[in-house]
Tab-separated table of C-alpha atoms in Angstrom:
chain	number	residue	atom	x	y	z
A	20	MET	CA	-27.296	41.347	-47.236
A	21	THR	CA	-28.299	44.999	-47.611
A	22	ASP	CA	-31.605	43.816	-48.007
A	23	PHE	CA	-31.211	42.478	-44.552
A	24	ALA	CA	-30.146	45.626	-43.183
A	25	ALA	CA	-33.005	47.284	-44.582
A	26	LEU	CA	-35.313	44.783	-43.248
A	27	ALA	CA	-33.455	44.680	-39.821
A	28	THR	CA	-33.672	48.675	-39.632
A	29	ASP	CA	-37.390	48.820	-40.479
A	30	ILE	CA	-37.836	46.084	-37.585
A	31	ALA	CA	-35.648	48.574	-35.113
A	32	ARG	CA	-37.836	51.140	-35.932
A	33	GLU	CA	-40.748	49.709	-35.799
A	34	ALA	CA	-39.393	48.364	-31.651
A	35	GLY	CA	-38.496	51.356	-30.862
A	36	ASP	CA	-40.786	53.468	-31.347
A	37	MET	CA	-43.208	51.494	-29.608
A	38	LEU	CA	-40.467	51.466	-26.811
A	39	LEU	CA	-40.468	55.135	-26.703
A	40	ALA	CA	-44.125	55.607	-27.214
A	41	LYS	CA	-45.119	52.764	-24.351
A	42	ARG	CA	-42.164	53.790	-21.704
A	43	PRO	CA	-43.718	54.709	-18.419
A	44	SER	CA	-42.144	56.009	-15.845
A	45	ASN	CA	-41.587	53.172	-13.732
A	46	PRO	CA	-41.271	50.006	-16.156
A	47	GLU	CA	-42.729	47.334	-14.513
A	48	VAL	CA	-40.160	44.598	-13.916
A	49	VAL	CA	-41.698	41.398	-14.603
A	50	GLN	CA	-38.589	38.867	-13.030
A	51	THR	CA	-35.063	38.834	-12.124
A	52	LYS	CA	-32.674	37.376	-14.309
A	53	SER	CA	-28.943	36.337	-13.182
A	54	SER	CA	-29.329	38.029	-9.733
A	55	PRO	CA	-31.741	40.683	-8.258
A	56	THR	CA	-29.774	43.474	-10.330
A	57	ASP	CA	-30.655	41.937	-13.900
A	58	VAL	CA	-33.767	42.831	-14.715
A	59	VAL	CA	-36.905	41.973	-17.099
A	60	THR	CA	-39.397	44.989	-18.319
A	61	ALA	CA	-42.788	43.739	-19.656
A	62	LEU	CA	-41.745	46.116	-22.691
A	63	ASP	CA	-38.949	43.841	-22.884
A	64	ARG	CA	-40.860	40.721	-23.105
A	65	ALA	CA	-43.259	43.065	-25.972
A	66	SER	CA	-40.570	44.425	-27.700
A	67	GLU	CA	-39.287	40.740	-28.681
A	68	GLU	CA	-42.477	39.559	-29.537
A	69	LEU	CA	-42.744	42.420	-32.183
A	70	ILE	CA	-39.790	41.825	-33.492
A	71	ARG	CA	-40.053	37.958	-34.162
A	72	ALA	CA	-43.337	38.736	-35.310
A	73	ARG	CA	-42.183	41.052	-38.471
A	74	ILE	CA	-39.163	38.177	-38.587
A	75	ARG	CA	-41.805	35.562	-39.225
A	76	GLU	CA	-43.714	37.606	-41.455
A	77	ALA	CA	-41.137	38.944	-44.158
A	78	ARG	CA	-39.207	35.320	-43.750
A	79	PRO	CA	-41.044	32.922	-41.963
A	80	ASP	CA	-38.704	29.782	-42.374
A	81	ASP	CA	-35.889	31.885	-40.639
A	82	MET	CA	-34.195	31.030	-36.804
A	83	ILE	CA	-34.503	33.361	-34.184
A	84	LEU	CA	-32.335	33.580	-31.025
A	85	GLY	CA	-34.033	36.446	-29.000
A	86	GLU	CA	-32.707	37.189	-25.653
A	87	GLU	CA	-35.796	36.584	-23.949
A	88	GLY	CA	-37.605	33.753	-26.009
A	89	GLY	CA	-34.499	31.310	-26.456
A	90	ASP	CA	-34.043	30.244	-30.005
A	91	THR	CA	-36.587	29.632	-32.240
A	92	PRO	CA	-35.777	26.503	-35.052
A	93	GLY	CA	-35.922	27.046	-38.871
A	94	SER	CA	-34.669	25.552	-42.217
A	95	SER	CA	-33.252	27.984	-44.111
A	96	GLY	CA	-29.999	28.857	-42.707
A	97	VAL	CA	-30.556	32.518	-41.776
A	98	ARG	CA	-30.674	33.126	-38.008
A	99	TRP	CA	-31.330	36.156	-36.488
A	100	VAL	CA	-29.798	37.145	-33.430
A	101	VAL	CA	-32.384	40.213	-31.357
A	102	ASP	CA	-31.767	41.940	-28.093
A	103	PRO	CA	-35.055	43.638	-27.448
A	104	ILE	CA	-33.277	46.111	-25.178
A	105	ASP	CA	-29.385	46.188	-24.597
A	106	GLY	CA	-29.335	48.904	-21.657
A	107	THR	CA	-32.666	47.351	-19.790
A	108	VAL	CA	-31.731	49.141	-16.599
A	109	ASN	CA	-31.604	52.673	-18.329
A	110	PHE	CA	-33.974	51.922	-19.657
A	111	LEU	CA	-36.267	51.058	-15.988
A	112	TYR	CA	-34.164	54.578	-14.474
A	113	GLY	CA	-34.969	56.730	-17.556
A	114	LEU	CA	-31.082	57.227	-18.858
A	115	PRO	CA	-30.771	57.468	-22.789
A	116	GLU	CA	-28.130	54.546	-23.286
A	117	TRP	CA	-30.797	52.036	-24.126
A	118	ALA	CA	-30.591	49.933	-27.892
A	119	VAL	CA	-32.289	48.172	-30.227
A	120	SER	CA	-29.972	45.227	-31.564
A	121	ILE	CA	-30.660	43.044	-34.810
A	122	ALA	CA	-28.243	41.346	-36.095
A	123	VAL	CA	-28.939	39.038	-39.101
A	124	GLU	CA	-26.392	35.357	-39.312
A	125	VAL	CA	-26.460	33.270	-42.283
A	126	ASP	CA	-24.399	29.949	-42.062
A	127	GLY	CA	-22.591	31.363	-39.040
A	128	ARG	CA	-22.173	34.431	-39.809
A	129	ILE	CA	-23.114	38.049	-39.079
A	130	VAL	CA	-23.722	40.040	-42.131
A	131	ALA	CA	-25.880	42.971	-41.373
A	132	GLY	CA	-25.891	44.390	-38.345
A	133	VAL	CA	-28.923	47.357	-36.728
A	134	VAL	CA	-28.280	49.176	-33.362
A	135	ASN	CA	-30.800	51.729	-33.070
A	136	VAL	CA	-30.170	53.749	-30.288
A	137	VAL	CA	-33.692	55.399	-29.664
A	138	PRO	CA	-33.528	57.953	-27.345
A	139	ARG	CA	-31.337	60.029	-29.324
A	140	GLY	CA	-32.421	59.491	-32.423
A	141	GLU	CA	-29.592	57.354	-33.869
A	142	LEU	CA	-29.363	53.912	-35.714
A	143	PHE	CA	-26.453	52.491	-36.463
A	144	SER	CA	-26.393	49.599	-39.443
A	145	ALA	CA	-23.602	47.951	-41.214
A	146	SER	CA	-23.731	44.718	-43.570
A	147	LEU	CA	-20.620	42.324	-44.156
A	148	GLY	CA	-18.440	43.930	-47.062
A	149	GLY	CA	-20.379	47.055	-47.159
A	150	GLY	CA	-19.428	49.382	-44.497
A	151	ALA	CA	-21.057	50.967	-41.219
A	152	VAL	CA	-23.200	54.270	-41.167
A	153	LEU	CA	-24.621	56.064	-39.226
A	154	HIS	CA	-28.515	57.682	-39.683
A	155	LYS	CA	-29.467	60.226	-37.368
A	156	ASP	CA	-33.167	60.726	-36.950
A	157	GLY	CA	-34.217	58.802	-40.036
A	158	LEU	CA	-31.479	59.908	-42.945
A	159	ALA	CA	-27.959	58.718	-43.207
A	160	VAL	CA	-25.107	61.247	-42.076
A	161	SER	CA	-22.360	59.377	-41.897
A	162	ARG	CA	-20.102	56.467	-42.989
A	163	LEU	CA	-18.754	55.250	-39.848
A	164	ARG	CA	-14.518	55.342	-39.194
A	165	CYS	CA	-13.227	54.125	-35.971
A	166	ASN	CA	-10.406	56.196	-34.969
A	167	SER	CA	-6.971	54.654	-35.439
A	168	GLY	CA	-3.626	56.075	-34.320
A	169	VAL	CA	-3.715	56.207	-30.974
A	170	PRO	CA	-1.963	55.082	-28.278
A	171	LEU	CA	-2.907	53.634	-25.081
A	172	GLY	CA	-1.961	56.527	-23.095
A	173	GLN	CA	-4.762	58.497	-24.510
A	174	ALA	CA	-6.904	56.004	-25.518
A	175	LEU	CA	-10.456	56.988	-24.110
A	176	VAL	CA	-11.974	53.228	-22.469
A	177	ALA	CA	-15.484	52.052	-22.096
A	178	THR	CA	-15.996	48.943	-19.727
A	179	GLY	CA	-19.010	47.944	-18.552
A	180	PHE	CA	-19.795	45.411	-15.323
A	181	GLY	CA	-21.882	42.117	-14.980
A	182	TYR	CA	-24.659	41.972	-12.409
A	183	ASP	CA	-22.842	39.699	-9.697
A	184	ALA	CA	-21.211	41.413	-7.015
A	185	SER	CA	-18.176	38.629	-6.982
A	186	ARG	CA	-17.876	39.754	-10.724
A	187	ARG	CA	-18.123	43.137	-9.946
A	188	ARG	CA	-15.752	43.504	-7.259
A	189	VAL	CA	-12.793	41.663	-9.838
A	190	GLN	CA	-13.339	43.749	-12.571
A	191	GLY	CA	-12.975	46.704	-10.302
A	192	GLN	CA	-10.024	45.817	-9.298
A	193	VAL	CA	-9.417	44.893	-13.039
A	194	ALA	CA	-10.374	48.819	-13.766
A	195	ALA	CA	-8.638	50.263	-11.152
A	196	ALA	CA	-5.529	49.380	-12.499
A	197	VAL	CA	-6.734	49.482	-16.236
A	198	LEU	CA	-6.871	53.291	-15.678
A	199	PRO	CA	-3.509	54.306	-15.256
A	200	SER	CA	-2.560	53.220	-18.198
A	201	VAL	CA	-4.816	55.159	-20.210
A	202	ARG	CA	-6.512	58.521	-20.744
A	203	ASP	CA	-10.005	57.362	-18.936
A	204	ILE	CA	-12.916	55.148	-18.637
A	205	ARG	CA	-16.183	55.941	-19.808
A	206	ARG	CA	-18.991	53.128	-18.315
A	207	GLY	CA	-22.489	53.370	-20.184
A	208	GLY	CA	-24.564	50.598	-19.787
A	209	SER	CA	-24.802	49.021	-22.807
A	210	CYS	CA	-22.444	46.914	-24.429
A	211	ALA	CA	-23.829	47.291	-28.032
A	212	ILE	CA	-23.792	51.470	-27.651
A	213	ASP	CA	-20.924	51.029	-26.741
A	214	LEU	CA	-19.106	49.233	-29.438
A	215	CYS	CA	-20.677	51.583	-31.382
A	216	SER	CA	-19.186	54.658	-29.877
A	217	VAL	CA	-16.023	52.774	-30.762
A	218	ALA	CA	-16.827	52.537	-34.460
A	219	ALA	CA	-18.562	56.447	-34.570
A	220	GLY	CA	-14.982	57.282	-32.821
A	221	ARG	CA	-17.017	58.255	-29.391
A	222	VAL	CA	-14.057	56.085	-28.014
A	223	ASP	CA	-11.248	54.811	-28.424
A	224	ALA	CA	-11.912	51.112	-26.755
A	225	TYR	CA	-14.119	48.811	-25.463
A	226	TYR	CA	-13.754	45.535	-23.162
A	227	GLU	CA	-16.235	43.662	-21.200
A	228	ARG	CA	-16.426	40.308	-19.237
A	229	GLY	CA	-19.592	38.495	-19.353
A	230	ILE	CA	-21.558	39.673	-22.207
A	231	ASN	CA	-23.754	37.682	-24.159
A	232	TYR	CA	-24.009	36.486	-28.044
A	233	TRP	CA	-27.053	39.143	-28.966
A	234	ASP	CA	-25.114	41.950	-26.900
A	235	TYR	CA	-22.479	42.249	-29.920
A	236	ALA	CA	-23.945	40.247	-32.665
A	237	ALA	CA	-24.966	43.705	-34.421
A	238	ALA	CA	-22.460	46.035	-33.059
A	239	GLY	CA	-20.065	43.715	-33.533
A	240	LEU	CA	-19.802	43.900	-36.634
A	241	ILE	CA	-20.904	47.855	-37.294
A	242	ALA	CA	-17.144	48.159	-35.291
A	243	ALA	CA	-15.933	45.622	-37.686
A	244	GLU	CA	-17.070	47.461	-40.269
A	245	SER	CA	-15.287	50.943	-39.135
A	246	GLY	CA	-12.016	49.333	-39.155
A	247	ALA	CA	-11.899	48.367	-35.770
A	248	ARG	CA	-10.868	44.775	-34.823
A	249	ILE	CA	-12.781	42.942	-32.323
A	250	GLY	CA	-12.240	39.818	-30.855
A	251	GLY	CA	-11.130	37.787	-27.415
A	252	LEU	CA	-8.095	37.055	-25.356
A	253	ASN	CA	-5.261	35.368	-27.144
A	254	GLY	CA	-6.554	35.132	-30.406
A	255	ARG	CA	-9.799	33.757	-29.554
A	256	PRO	CA	-13.203	35.226	-31.076
A	257	PRO	CA	-15.373	37.305	-29.104
A	258	ASN	CA	-16.607	36.045	-26.388
A	259	GLY	CA	-18.284	36.213	-23.238
A	260	GLU	CA	-15.256	35.166	-21.222
A	261	LEU	CA	-13.718	38.619	-22.277
A	262	THR	CA	-14.613	40.710	-25.257
A	263	LEU	CA	-12.487	43.767	-26.877
A	264	CYS	CA	-12.254	46.201	-29.466
A	265	ALA	CA	-10.319	48.965	-31.098
A	266	ALA	CA	-8.459	50.105	-34.072
A	267	PRO	CA	-5.601	47.569	-35.054
A	268	GLY	CA	-2.307	48.589	-32.962
A	269	LEU	CA	-4.700	49.652	-29.870
A	270	PHE	CA	-6.029	46.486	-29.987
A	271	GLU	CA	-2.800	44.533	-28.629
A	272	GLU	CA	-1.902	47.234	-26.638
A	273	LEU	CA	-4.866	46.792	-24.671
A	274	HIS	CA	-5.094	43.347	-25.133
A	275	ASP	CA	-1.464	43.033	-23.853
A	276	LEU	CA	-2.523	45.614	-20.500
A	277	LEU	CA	-5.358	43.100	-19.945
A	278	VAL	CA	-3.890	38.760	-19.761
A	279	PRO	CA	-1.340	39.639	-16.989
A	280	LEU	CA	-4.663	40.814	-14.837
A	281	ASP	CA	-6.353	37.489	-15.739
A	282	PRO	CA	-9.335	39.494	-16.497
A	283	GLU	CA	-11.915	36.224	-17.409
A	284	ARG	CA	-11.631	35.504	-13.515
A	285	ASP	CA	-14.418	35.702	-10.985
A	286	ALA	CA	-12.661	35.870	-7.571
């Protein structure tokens, strides 16, 4: 598992360095996906192509699931889950909240995860059972522990909003209902970074509807290895309908606040 984490770290750093070096002042938008505001840049594609090439060089029999390139079959029982730029709109606008995210799944279970927050010079990594670590400018600087013992009323909560206008309308209603019951809300624009922020104690909790597996595969392990709980509503695993993350205790309080708000609806 540590070998997987080391390889994922090397690849995520190479992809991040390429993105930082090649990002123009206005990255070209290649196409939109689910809506006109859900964009793909040329460098999303280039990043994923680089990551796929490095994985194939090192482990040619592994499967790869990438946001831009879909599923590539393999025979080893190992699958890499890749988000070449999580926070593409931030990347497009020159905001620092974007990252390269790479997870490794063995027989259906995530065993290693790396999130390289390139503009900050920060890289978060974890291996299953081995804890989570923050690296700064290439050096391991701290083991990560999420904040514990924080009551809901004092919790700083991260969230995000979808690309579809009708979904955002509902998400705004949910956030408005959550806001009076917590310390405050933060919206950074990257699921992976938000989950790593839970792991690092920079926020106390996170919830969001509409994320994809590649958004949370690596960062979800990092958060879990920091002591946080990550899951869906009513005992389900994390999923695109709704995913929330916080230390035990706060997780349940936030869960019970969200359930009556029906946050999985789109209208």
